[in-house]
XYZ file of C-alpha atoms in Angstrom:
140
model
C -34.409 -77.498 -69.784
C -32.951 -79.488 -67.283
C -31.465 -78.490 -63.394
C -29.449 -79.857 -60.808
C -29.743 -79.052 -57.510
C -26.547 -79.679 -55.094
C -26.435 -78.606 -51.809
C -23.943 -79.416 -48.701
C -26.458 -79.314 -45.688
C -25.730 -79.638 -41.750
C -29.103 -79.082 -40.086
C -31.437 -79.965 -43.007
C -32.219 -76.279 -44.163
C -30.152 -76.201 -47.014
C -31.822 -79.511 -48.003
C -35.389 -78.229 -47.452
C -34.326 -74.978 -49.636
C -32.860 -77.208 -52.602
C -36.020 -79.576 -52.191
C -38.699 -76.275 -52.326
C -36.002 -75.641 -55.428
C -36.449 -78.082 -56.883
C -40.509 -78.502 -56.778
C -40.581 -74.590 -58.221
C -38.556 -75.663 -61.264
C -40.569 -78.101 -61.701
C -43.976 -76.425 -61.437
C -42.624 -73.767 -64.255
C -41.592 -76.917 -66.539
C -38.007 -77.141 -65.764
C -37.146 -80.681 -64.965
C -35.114 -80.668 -61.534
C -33.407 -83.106 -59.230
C -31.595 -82.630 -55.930
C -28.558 -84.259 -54.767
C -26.003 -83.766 -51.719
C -22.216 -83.281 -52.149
C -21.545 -86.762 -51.703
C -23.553 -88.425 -53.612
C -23.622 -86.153 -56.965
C -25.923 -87.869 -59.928
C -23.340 -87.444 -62.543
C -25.238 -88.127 -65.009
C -28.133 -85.814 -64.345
C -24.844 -83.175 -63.854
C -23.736 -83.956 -67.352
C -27.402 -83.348 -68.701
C -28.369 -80.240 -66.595
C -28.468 -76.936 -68.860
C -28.365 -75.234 -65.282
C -26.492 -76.075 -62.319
C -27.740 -74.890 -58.925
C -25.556 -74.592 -56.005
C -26.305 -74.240 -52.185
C -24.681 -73.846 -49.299
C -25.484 -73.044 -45.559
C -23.065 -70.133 -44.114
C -20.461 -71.135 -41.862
C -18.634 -68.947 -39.356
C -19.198 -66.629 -36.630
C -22.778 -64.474 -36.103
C -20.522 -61.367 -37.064
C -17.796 -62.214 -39.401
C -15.887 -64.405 -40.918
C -18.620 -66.435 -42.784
C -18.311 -68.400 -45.308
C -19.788 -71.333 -47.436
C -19.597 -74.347 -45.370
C -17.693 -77.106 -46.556
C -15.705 -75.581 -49.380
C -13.172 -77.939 -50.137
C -16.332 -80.371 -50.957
C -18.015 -77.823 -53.204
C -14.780 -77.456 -55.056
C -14.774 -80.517 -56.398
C -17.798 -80.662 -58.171
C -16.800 -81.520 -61.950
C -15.659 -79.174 -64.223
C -18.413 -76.988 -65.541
C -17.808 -75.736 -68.763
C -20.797 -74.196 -71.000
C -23.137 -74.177 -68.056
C -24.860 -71.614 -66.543
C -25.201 -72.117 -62.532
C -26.481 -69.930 -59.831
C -26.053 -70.359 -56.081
C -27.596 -70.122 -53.025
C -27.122 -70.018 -49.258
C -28.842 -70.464 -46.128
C -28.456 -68.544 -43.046
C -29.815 -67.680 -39.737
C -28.337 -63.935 -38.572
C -25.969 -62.941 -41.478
C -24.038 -63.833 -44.817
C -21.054 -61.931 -44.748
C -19.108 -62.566 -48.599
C -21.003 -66.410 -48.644
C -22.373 -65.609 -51.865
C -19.400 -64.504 -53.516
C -17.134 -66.874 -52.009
C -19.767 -69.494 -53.596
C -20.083 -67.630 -56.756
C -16.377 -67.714 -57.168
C -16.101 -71.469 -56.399
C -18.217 -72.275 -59.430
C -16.826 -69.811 -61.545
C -13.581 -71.022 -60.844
C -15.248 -74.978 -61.918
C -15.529 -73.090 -65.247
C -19.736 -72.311 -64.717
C -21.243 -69.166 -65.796
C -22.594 -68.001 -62.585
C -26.165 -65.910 -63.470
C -27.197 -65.107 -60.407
C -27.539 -65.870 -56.273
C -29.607 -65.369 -53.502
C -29.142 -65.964 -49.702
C -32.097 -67.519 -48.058
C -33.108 -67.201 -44.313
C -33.639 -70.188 -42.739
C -36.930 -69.622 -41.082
C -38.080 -68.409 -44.803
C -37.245 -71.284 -46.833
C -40.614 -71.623 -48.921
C -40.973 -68.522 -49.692
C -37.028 -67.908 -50.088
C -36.605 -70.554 -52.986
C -39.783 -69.417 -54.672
C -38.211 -65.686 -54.778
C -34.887 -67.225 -55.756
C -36.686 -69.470 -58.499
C -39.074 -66.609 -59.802
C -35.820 -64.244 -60.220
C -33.393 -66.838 -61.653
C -36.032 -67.880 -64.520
C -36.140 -64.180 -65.206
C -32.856 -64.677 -66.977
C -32.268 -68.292 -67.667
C -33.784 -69.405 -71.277
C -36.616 -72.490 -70.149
């Protein structure tokens, strides 16, 4: 099986997460890469079996958050016959991130089999959790 990791990151925690991602995929055999939303390795896209999507959370402590730069994250190709999950990085709260991202790949045509927000001063241990629970129903 093969992954791709794209994440939009502002601070570098969303990057971190997708990089600690990426090594747990590929300690449990899955071969991973990670890429920003500018600089997408199509190819690797074309070849993944699972797409992996990550955001940080934009928008007020309180309310109004969503995932940051969606307009970007819309344009990732078309994703027919994939399965994808998503992920997002915050710091107080995630308000609808997740399902605002979920919906984002669905809407690229993805089958979306799971999500997890990730706090930001828990990335390790986040992506690990995320990782461990997403190859509980992904076929390796």
């Amino acid at each position: 099986m093969n992954a791709i990791v794209i994440y939009e990151s502002l601070t570098g925690n969303t990057k971190k997460a997708a990089g600690f991602i990426v090594d747990e995929l590929i300690a449990n055999g899955v071969g991973a890469l990670a890429c920003p939303t500018t600089d997408v390795d199509y190819q690797s896209l074309a070849n993944a079996d699972l797409v992996i999507v990550g955001s940080w959370t934009d928008g007020l402590f309180l309310f109004g958050q969503k995932p940051a730069s969606a307009g970007r994250l819309s344009q990732i190709p078309f994703l027919a016959g994939k399965q994808a999950a998503v992920f997002c990085t915050y710091a107080l709260e995630t308000g609808k991130t997740l399902e605002k991202l979920e919906a984002i790949i669905s809407d690229r045509g993805a089958e979306v089999v799971g999500g997890m927000a990730i706090r930001r001063n828990k990335l390790q241990e986040g992506s690990a959790e995320f990782v461990t629970r997403l190859l509980g129903v992904v076929a390796v």
